[in-house]
Short mmCIF file of C-alpha atoms in Angstrom, two decimals:
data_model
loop_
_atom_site.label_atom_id
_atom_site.label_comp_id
_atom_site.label_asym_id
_atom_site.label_seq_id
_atom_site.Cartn_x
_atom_site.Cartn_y
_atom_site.Cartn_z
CA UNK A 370 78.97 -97.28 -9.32
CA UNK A 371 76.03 -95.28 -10.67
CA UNK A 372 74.66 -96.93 -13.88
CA UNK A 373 75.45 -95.06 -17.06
CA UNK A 374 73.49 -93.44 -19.44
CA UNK A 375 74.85 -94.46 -22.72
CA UNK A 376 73.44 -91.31 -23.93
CA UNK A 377 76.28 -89.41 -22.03
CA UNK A 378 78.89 -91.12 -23.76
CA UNK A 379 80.99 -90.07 -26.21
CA UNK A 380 83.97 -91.75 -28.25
CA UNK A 381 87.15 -90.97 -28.85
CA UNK A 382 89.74 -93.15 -31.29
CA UNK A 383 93.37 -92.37 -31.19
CA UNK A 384 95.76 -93.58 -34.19
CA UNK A 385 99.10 -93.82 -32.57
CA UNK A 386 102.23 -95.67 -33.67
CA UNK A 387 101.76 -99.13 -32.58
CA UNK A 388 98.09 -99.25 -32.31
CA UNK A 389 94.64 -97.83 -32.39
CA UNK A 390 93.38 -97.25 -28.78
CA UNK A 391 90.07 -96.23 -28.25
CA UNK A 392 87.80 -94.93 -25.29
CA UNK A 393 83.92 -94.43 -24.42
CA UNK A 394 83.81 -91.89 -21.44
CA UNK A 395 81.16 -90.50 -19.68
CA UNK A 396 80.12 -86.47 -18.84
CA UNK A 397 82.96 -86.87 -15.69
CA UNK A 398 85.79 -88.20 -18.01
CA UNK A 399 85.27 -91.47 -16.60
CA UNK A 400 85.72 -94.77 -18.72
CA UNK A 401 83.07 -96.88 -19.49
CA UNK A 402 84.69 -99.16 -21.92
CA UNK A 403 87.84 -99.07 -24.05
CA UNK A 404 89.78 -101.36 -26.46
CA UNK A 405 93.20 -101.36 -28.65
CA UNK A 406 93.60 -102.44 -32.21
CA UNK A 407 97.56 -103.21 -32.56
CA UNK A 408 99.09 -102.84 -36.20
CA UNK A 409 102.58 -103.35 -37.26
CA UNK A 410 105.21 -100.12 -37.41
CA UNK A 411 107.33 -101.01 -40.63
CA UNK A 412 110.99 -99.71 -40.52
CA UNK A 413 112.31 -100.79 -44.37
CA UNK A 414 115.72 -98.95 -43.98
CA UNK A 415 117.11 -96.61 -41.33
CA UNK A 416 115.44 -93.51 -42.35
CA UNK A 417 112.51 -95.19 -42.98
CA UNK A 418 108.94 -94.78 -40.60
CA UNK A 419 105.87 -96.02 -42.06
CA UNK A 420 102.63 -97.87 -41.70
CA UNK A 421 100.23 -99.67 -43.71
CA UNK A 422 97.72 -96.78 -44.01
CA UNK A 423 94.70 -99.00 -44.86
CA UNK A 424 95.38 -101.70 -42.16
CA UNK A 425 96.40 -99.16 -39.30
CA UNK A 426 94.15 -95.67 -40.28
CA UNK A 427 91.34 -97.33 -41.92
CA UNK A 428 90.32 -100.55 -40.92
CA UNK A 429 91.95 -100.22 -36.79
CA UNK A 430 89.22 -97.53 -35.90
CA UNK A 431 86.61 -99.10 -37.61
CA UNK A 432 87.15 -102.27 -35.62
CA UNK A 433 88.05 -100.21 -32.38
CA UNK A 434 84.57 -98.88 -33.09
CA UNK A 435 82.80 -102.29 -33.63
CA UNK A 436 84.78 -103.66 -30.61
CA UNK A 437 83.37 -100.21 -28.37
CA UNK A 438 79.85 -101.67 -28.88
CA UNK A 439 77.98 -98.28 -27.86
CA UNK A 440 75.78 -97.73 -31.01
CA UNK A 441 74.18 -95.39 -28.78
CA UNK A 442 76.91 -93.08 -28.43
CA UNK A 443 76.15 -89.12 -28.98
CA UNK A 444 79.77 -88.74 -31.07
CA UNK A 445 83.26 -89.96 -32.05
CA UNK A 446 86.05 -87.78 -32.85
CA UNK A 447 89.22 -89.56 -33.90
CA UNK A 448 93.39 -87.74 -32.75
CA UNK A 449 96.03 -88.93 -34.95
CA UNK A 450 100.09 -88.45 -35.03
CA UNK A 451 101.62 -85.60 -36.88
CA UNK A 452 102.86 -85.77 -39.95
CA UNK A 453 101.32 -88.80 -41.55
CA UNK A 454 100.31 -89.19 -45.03
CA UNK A 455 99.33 -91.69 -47.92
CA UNK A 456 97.84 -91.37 -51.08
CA UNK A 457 93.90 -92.99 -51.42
CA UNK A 458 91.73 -94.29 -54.03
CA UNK A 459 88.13 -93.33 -54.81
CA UNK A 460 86.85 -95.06 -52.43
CA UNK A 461 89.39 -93.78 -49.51
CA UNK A 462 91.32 -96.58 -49.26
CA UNK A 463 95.11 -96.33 -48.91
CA UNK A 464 97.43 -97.34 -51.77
CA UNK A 465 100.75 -96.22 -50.64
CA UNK A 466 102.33 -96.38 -47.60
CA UNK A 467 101.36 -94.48 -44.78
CA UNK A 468 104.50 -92.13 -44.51
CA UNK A 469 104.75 -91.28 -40.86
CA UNK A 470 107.13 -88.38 -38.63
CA UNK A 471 110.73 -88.32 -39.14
CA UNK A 472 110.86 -90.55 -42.12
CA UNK A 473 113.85 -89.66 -44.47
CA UNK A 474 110.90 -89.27 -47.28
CA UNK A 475 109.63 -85.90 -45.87
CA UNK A 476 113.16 -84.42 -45.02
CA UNK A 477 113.79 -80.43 -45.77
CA UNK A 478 117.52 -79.46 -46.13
CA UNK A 479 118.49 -76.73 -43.27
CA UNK A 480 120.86 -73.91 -43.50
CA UNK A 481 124.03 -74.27 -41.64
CA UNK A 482 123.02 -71.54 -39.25
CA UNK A 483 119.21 -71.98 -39.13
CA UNK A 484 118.63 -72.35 -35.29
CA UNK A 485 115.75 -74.86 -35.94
CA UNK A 486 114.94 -77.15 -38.80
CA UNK A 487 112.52 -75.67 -41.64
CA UNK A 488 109.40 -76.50 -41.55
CA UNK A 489 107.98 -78.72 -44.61
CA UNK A 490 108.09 -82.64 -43.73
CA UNK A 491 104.13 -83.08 -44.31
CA UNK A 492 104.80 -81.19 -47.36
CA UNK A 493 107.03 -82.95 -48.95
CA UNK A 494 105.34 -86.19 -48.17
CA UNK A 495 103.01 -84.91 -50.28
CA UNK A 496 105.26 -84.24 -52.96
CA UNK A 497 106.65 -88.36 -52.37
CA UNK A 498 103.46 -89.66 -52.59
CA UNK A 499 101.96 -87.57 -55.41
CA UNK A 500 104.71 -88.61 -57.51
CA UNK A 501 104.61 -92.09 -56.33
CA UNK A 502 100.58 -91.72 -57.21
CA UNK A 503 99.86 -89.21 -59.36
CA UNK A 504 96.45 -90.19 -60.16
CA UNK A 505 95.32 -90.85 -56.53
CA UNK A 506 92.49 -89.57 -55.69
CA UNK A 507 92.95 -88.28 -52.74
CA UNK A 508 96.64 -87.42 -50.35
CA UNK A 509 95.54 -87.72 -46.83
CA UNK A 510 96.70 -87.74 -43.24
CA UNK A 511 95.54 -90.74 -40.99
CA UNK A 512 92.75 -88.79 -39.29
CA UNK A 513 91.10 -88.09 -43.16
CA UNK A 514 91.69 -91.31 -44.12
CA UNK A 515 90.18 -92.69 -40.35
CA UNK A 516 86.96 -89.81 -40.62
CA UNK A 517 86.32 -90.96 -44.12
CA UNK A 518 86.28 -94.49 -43.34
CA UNK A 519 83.45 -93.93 -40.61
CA UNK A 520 81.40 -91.48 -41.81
CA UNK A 521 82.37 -90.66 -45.51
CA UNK A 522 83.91 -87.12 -44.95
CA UNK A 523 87.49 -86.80 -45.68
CA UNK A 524 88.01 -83.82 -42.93
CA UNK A 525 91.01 -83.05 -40.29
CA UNK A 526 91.50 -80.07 -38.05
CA UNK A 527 93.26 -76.62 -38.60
CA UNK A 528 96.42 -77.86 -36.18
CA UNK A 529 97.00 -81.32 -38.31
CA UNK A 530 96.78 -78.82 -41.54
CA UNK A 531 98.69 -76.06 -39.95
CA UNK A 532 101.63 -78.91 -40.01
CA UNK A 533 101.18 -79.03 -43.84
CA UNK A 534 102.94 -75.43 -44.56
CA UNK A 535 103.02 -74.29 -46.91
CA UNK A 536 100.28 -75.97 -48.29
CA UNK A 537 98.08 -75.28 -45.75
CA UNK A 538 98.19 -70.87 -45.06
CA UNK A 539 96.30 -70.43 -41.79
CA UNK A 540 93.10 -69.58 -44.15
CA UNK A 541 93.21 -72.60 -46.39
CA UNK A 542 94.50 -74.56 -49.04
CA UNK A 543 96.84 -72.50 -50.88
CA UNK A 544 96.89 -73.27 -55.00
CA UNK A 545 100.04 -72.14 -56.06
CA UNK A 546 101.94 -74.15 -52.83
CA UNK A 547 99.85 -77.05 -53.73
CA UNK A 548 101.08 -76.83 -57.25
CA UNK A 549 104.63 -76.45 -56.56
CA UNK A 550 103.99 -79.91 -54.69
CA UNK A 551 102.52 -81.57 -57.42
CA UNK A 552 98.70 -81.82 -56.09
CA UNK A 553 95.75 -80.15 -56.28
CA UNK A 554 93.64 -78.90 -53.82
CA UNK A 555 90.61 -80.78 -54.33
CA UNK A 556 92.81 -83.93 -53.44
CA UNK A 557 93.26 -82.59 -49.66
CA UNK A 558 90.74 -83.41 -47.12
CA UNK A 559 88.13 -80.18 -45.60
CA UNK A 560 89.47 -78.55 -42.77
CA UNK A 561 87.38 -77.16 -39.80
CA UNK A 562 87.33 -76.02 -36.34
CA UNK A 563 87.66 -78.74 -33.58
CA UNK A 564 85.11 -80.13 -31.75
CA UNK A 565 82.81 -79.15 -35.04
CA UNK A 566 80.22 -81.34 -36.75
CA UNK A 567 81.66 -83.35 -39.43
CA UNK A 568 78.91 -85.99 -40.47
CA UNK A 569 77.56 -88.67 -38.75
CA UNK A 570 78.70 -92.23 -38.69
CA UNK A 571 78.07 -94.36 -41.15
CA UNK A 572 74.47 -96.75 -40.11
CA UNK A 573 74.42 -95.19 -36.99
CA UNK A 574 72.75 -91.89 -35.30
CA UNK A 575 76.50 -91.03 -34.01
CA UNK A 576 77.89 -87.77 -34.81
CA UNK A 577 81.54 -87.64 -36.60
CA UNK A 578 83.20 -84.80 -34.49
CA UNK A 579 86.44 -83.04 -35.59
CA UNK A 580 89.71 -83.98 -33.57
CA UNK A 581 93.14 -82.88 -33.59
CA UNK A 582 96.34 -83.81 -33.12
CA UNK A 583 97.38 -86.67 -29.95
CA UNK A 584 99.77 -84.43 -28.29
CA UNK A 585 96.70 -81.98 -27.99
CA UNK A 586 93.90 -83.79 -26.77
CA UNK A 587 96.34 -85.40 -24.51
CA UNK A 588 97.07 -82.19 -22.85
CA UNK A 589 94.01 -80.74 -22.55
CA UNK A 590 92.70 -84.20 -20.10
CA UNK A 591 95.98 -83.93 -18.15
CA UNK A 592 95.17 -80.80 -16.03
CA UNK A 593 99.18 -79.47 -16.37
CA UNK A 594 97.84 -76.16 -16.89
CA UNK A 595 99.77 -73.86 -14.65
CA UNK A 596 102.82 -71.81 -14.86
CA UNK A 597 105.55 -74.39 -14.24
CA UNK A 598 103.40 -77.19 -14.60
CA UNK A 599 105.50 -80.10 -16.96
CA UNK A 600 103.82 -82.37 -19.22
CA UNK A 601 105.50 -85.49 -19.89
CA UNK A 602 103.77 -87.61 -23.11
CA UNK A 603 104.91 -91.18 -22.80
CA UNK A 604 104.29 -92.58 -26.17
CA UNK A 605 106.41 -93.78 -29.15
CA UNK A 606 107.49 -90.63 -29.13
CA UNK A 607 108.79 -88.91 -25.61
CA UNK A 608 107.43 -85.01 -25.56
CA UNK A 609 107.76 -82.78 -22.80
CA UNK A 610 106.19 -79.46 -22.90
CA UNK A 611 106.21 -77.05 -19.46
CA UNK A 612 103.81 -74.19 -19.12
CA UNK A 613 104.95 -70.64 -19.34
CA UNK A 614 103.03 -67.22 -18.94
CA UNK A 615 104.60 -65.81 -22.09
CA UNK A 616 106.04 -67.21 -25.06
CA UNK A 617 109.64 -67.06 -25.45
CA UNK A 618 112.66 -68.04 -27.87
CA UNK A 619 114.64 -70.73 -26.54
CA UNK A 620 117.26 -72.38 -29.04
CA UNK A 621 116.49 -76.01 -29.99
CA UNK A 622 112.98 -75.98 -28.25
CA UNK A 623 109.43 -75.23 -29.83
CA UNK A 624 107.34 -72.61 -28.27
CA UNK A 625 103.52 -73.00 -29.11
CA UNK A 626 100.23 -71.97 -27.26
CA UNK A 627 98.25 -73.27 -24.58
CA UNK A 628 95.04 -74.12 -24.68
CA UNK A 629 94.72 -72.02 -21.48
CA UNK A 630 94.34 -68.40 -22.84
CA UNK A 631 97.76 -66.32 -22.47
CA UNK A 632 99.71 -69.03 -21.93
CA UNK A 633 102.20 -70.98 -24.05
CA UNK A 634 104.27 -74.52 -23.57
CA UNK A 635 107.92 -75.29 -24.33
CA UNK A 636 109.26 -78.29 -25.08
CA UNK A 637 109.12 -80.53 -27.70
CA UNK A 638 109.21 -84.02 -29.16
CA UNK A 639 111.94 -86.30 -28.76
CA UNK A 640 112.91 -89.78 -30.35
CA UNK A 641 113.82 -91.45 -26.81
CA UNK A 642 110.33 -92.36 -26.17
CA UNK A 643 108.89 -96.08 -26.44
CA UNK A 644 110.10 -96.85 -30.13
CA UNK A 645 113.64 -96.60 -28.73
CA UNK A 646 112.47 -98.41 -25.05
CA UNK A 647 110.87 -101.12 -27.45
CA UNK A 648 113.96 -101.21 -29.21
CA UNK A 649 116.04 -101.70 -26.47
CA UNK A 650 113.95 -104.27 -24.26
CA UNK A 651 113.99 -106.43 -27.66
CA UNK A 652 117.57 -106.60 -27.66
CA UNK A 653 118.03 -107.80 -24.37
CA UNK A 654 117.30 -111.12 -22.69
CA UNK A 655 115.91 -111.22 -18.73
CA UNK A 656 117.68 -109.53 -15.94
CA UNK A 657 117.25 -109.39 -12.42
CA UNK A 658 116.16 -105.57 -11.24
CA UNK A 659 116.68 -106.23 -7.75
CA UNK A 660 120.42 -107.13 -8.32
CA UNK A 661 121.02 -103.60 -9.71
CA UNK A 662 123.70 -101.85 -8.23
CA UNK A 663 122.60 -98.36 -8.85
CA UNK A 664 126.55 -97.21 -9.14
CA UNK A 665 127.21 -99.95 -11.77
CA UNK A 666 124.97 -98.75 -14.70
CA UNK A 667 126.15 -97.71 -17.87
CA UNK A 668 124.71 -94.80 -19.93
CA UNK A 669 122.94 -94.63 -23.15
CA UNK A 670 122.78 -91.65 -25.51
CA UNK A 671 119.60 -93.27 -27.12
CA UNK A 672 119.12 -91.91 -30.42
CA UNK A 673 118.75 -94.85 -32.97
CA UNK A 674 117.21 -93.15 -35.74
CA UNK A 675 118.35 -89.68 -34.99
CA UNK A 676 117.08 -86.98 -32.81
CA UNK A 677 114.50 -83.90 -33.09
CA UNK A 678 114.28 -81.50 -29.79
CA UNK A 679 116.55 -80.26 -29.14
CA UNK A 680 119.25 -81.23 -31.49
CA UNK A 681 116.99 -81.64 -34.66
CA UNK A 682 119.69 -84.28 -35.86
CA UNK A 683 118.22 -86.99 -38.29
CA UNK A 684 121.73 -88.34 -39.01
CA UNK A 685 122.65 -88.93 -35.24
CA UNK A 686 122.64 -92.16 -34.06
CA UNK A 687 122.61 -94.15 -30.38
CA UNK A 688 125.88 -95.22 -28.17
CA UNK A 689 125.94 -97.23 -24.91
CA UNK A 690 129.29 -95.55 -23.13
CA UNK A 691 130.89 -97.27 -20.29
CA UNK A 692 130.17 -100.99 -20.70
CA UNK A 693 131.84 -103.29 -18.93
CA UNK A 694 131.66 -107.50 -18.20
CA UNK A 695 129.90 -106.71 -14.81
CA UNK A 696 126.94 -105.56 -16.73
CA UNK A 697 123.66 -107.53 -17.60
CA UNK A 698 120.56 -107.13 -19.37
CA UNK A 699 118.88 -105.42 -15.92
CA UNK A 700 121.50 -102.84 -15.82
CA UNK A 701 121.42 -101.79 -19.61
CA UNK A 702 117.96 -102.08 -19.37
CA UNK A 703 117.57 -99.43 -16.85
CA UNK A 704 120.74 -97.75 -18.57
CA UNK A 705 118.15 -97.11 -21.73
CA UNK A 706 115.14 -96.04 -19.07
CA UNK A 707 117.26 -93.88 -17.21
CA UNK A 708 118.49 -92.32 -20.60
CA UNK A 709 114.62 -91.04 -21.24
CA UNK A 710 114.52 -89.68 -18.14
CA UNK A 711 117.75 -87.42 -19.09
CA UNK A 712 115.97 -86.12 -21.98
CA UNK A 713 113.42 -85.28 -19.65
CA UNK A 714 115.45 -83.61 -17.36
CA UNK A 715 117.93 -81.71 -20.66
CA UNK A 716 114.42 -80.17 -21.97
CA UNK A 717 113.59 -78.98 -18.81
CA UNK A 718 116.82 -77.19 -17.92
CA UNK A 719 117.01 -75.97 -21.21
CA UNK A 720 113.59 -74.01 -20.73
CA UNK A 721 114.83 -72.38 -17.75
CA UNK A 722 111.35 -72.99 -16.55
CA UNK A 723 111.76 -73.15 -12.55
CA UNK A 724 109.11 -75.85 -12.45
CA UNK A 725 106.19 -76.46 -9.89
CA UNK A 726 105.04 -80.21 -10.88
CA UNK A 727 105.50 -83.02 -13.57
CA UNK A 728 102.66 -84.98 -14.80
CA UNK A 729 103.48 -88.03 -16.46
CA UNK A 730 100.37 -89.31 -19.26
CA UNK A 731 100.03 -91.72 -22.08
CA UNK A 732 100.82 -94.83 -22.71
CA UNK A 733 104.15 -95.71 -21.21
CA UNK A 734 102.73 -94.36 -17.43
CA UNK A 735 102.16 -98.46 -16.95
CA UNK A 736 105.58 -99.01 -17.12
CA UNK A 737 107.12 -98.41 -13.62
CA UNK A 738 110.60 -98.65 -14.52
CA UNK A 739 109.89 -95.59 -16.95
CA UNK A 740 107.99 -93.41 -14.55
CA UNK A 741 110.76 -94.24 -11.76
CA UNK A 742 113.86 -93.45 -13.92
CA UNK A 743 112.11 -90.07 -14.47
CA UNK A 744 111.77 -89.78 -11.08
CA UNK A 745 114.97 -90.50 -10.42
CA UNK A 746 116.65 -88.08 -13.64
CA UNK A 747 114.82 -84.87 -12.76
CA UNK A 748 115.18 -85.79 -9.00
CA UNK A 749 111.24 -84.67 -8.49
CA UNK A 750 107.91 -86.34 -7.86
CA UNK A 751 105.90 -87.71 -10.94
CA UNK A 752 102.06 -87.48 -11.06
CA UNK A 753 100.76 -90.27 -12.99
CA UNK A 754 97.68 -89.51 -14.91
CA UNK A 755 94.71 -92.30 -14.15
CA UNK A 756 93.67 -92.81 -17.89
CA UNK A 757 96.96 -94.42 -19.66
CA UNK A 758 94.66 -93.39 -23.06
CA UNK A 759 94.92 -89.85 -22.88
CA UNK A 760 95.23 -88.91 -26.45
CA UNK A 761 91.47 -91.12 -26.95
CA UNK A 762 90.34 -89.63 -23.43
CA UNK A 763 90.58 -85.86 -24.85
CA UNK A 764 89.26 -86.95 -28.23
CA UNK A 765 86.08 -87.61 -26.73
CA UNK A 766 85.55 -84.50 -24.82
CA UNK A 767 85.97 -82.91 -28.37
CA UNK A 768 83.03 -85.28 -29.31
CA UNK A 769 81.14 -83.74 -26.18
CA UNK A 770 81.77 -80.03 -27.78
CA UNK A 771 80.06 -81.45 -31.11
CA UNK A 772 77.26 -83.56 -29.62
CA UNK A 773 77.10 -79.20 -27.82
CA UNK A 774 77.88 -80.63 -23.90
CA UNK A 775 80.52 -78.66 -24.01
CA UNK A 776 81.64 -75.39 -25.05
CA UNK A 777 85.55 -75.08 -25.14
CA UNK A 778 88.69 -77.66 -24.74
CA UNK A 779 89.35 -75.44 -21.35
CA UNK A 780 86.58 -77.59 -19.84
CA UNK A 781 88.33 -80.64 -20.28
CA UNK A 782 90.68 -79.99 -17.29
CA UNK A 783 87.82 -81.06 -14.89
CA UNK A 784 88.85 -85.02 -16.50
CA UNK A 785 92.06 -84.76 -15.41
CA UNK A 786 93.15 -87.31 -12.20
CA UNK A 787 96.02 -89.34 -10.93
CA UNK A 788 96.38 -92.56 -10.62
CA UNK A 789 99.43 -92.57 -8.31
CA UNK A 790 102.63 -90.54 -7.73
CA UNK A 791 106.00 -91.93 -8.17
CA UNK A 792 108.54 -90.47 -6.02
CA UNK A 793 112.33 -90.51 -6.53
CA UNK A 794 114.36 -92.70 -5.30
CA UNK A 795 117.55 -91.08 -2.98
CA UNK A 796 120.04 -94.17 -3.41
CA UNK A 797 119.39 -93.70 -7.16
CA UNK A 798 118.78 -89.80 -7.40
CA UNK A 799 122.10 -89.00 -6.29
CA UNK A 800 124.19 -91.33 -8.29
CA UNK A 801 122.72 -90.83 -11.22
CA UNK A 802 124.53 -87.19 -11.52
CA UNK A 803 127.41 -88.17 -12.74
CA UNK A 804 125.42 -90.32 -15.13
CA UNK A 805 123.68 -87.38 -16.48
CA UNK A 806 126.61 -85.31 -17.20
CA UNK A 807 128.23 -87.89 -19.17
CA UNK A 808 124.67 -88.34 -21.13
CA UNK A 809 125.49 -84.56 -21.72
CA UNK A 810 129.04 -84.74 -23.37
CA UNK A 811 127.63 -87.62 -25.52
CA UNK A 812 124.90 -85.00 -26.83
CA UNK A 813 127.83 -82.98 -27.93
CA UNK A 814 129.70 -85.30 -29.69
CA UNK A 815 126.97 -87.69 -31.56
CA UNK A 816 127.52 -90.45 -33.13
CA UNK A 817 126.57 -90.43 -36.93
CA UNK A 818 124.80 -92.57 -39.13
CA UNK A 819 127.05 -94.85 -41.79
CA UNK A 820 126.07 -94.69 -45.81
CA UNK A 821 123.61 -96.84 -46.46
CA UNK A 822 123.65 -98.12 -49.95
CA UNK A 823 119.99 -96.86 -51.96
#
């Protein structure tokens, strides 16, 4: 391999759920050096999600950073989760939990008829945490509290703000929303244009770029930019967007634009990603995978701390349907794999995309039971992207726009390879049908969450 010039590189740090993963990457997207920073995911009560905001968003990418060891580097740019939030001190370090998506704290009542849920969770974590903290001195999302930590400027991107509304108006800040939350706008971090100059890293001659959010940088390093094309996110979270021409209204799904100009995605986020997987593979003791009859697997409807696309159902909770005494661990193993791939497959179908490829990225791709079961579910071929780090992968092309290498996220597409392509298995394809209409029926008739005593 060539030798590198350090001076090509640029950093990116992703936040995620479970960890802080970070990448140095050369001009051709390739990796020159990467690490991971694991931190705890605290679940108090059911409809609780949190972290500890000055362990995980502070201190993880400044270690990630350390561990790197590329003081030469032209720029960093750290991608974060959406919503997350925690009140800071002076000095930017967290002092209340690190509220994070779907936690009961940020919920927003929804009309009975309301087609999707209102928007307002970052909004009202703000209003938790400011009353929790009213003299903070700062309410911040993980990328703020990350940026401020290296480089002293408290600054995130228009598409993390943009999931602050009403706080945030397109423009700005607004003052009266920020009132009505109980905050001020001084005590929100600068917002500006991705890929812009933000400061420079603390003792260092490394630029602090601007970021955005994971799902984004993920998808503009995965090259599923065609008409058809379906991007699969295998994180904590499971989120499957396809590529359409045109944006259109599709009930239970989001609809938001490409970065390719004139194009949009649909899709969305869903809770059967690796925080239920995790769950599940915790539960169960060792099983034999090659003992697997695939006709003699039961099915999961996985949602253990509710659902968002495309039922936006907080309340709903998981049942495993059809278990008998012939089933082990293996089988309800690949009972709650196979259930992920549904999800997959129900998001799809609900697009009414016809669809011309799937491309499979983040962190879960080095799982192959998860990358076969989705295989198996949608009953088509999945193209495994080479970097497992996506999220930190497009982060540092951002870094590239500020250290001015490059000139727009389009660009990034050129990064995009794959590792390997799964293909589905026939003796499991077709006997999983059945399967999948039964994971169906259970959509329609959830289980719900028991009182909880506060």
């Amino acid at each position: 391999m060539t030798p590198v010039s350090r001076t090509e590189v640029t950093i990116g740090i992703d936040i995620g759920t479970t960890a802080v993963k970070a990448v140095a990457a050369d001009a051709d997207g390739r990796v020159v050096g990467r690490t991971r920073i694991v931190h705890r995911l605290h679940v108090p009560a059911p409809d609780r999600l949190e972290h500890d905001a000055d362990q995980a968003w502070r201190r993880g990418p400044l270690a990630a950073l350390e561990r790197l060891a590329c003081p030469e580097a032209l720029a960093v740019a750290v991608t974060a989760m959406v919503p997350s939030l925690a009140a800071v001190d002076s000095a930017g370090q967290p002092i209340t939990p690190g509220l994070l998506y779907g936690d009961g704290r940020g919920r927003v009542p929804a009309a009975p008829d309301q087609p999707l849920p209102p928007m307002g969770e970052a909004a009202e974590f703000v209003r938790w945490t400011a009353r929790q903290a009213p003299g903070a001195a700062g309410y911040w999302p993980a990328p703020a509290v990350a940026n401020y930590a290296l480089a002293g400027e408290a600054v995130i991107d228009h598409a993390t703000a943009y999931t602050s509304a009403p706080l945030f108006d397109g423009s700005g800040w607004n003052d009266k929303a920020c009132a009505d939350y109980g905050v001020t706008v001084d005590r929100l971090p600068r917002v500006e244009m991705i890929g812009a100059v933000a400061g420079q890293v603390r003792d260092s001659d490394t630029m602090l770029a601007v970021g955005t959010v994971d799902a984004l940088c993920e998808r503009v390093v995965a090259g599923a930019d065609h008409d058809g094309d379906v991007l699969v996110l295998c994180g904590t979270t499971l989120v499957v967007w396809t590529t359409i021409p045109d944006a259109r209204h599709v009930p239970g799904l989001w609809t938001i634009p490409h970065t390719a100009p004139g194009k949009s995605q649909i899709g969305g986020a869903s809770n059967a990603g690796g925080l239920f997987l995790t769950w599940a593979d915790r539960l169960l003791g060792p099983g034999d995978p090659t003992t697997l009859d695939p006709q003699r697997v039961p099915v999961w409807s996985p949602y253990v701390r509710g659902e968002r696309v495309p039922y936006h159902d907080p309340d709903r909770r998981a049942v495993l349907d059809g278990l008998d005494l012939t089933h082990g661990p293996a089988s309800v193993r690949r009972a709650a794999y196979e259930a992920s791939g549904f999800v997959v497959r129900q998001l799809i179908e609900r697009s009414g995309v016809p669809v011309s490829r799937i491309v499979a990225a983040g962190g879960g791709t080095r799982i192959p039971l998860w990358m076969q079961a989705i295989a198996d579910a949608t009953g088509r071929a999945v193209e495994v992207s080479a970097v497992a780090e996506g999220a930190a992968l497009g982060a540092a092309f951002l870094a590239r726009m500020a250290a001015g290498l490059e000139s727009s996220p389009i660009d990034a597409a050129r990064w995009a390879r794959t590792e390997r392509v799964v293909e589905p298995d026939p003796a499991w394809a077709r006997v999983m049908e059945e399967r999948y209409r039964r994971f169906l029926e259970l959509g329609e008739q959830p289980s719900r969450v028991s009182a909880v005593p506060r």
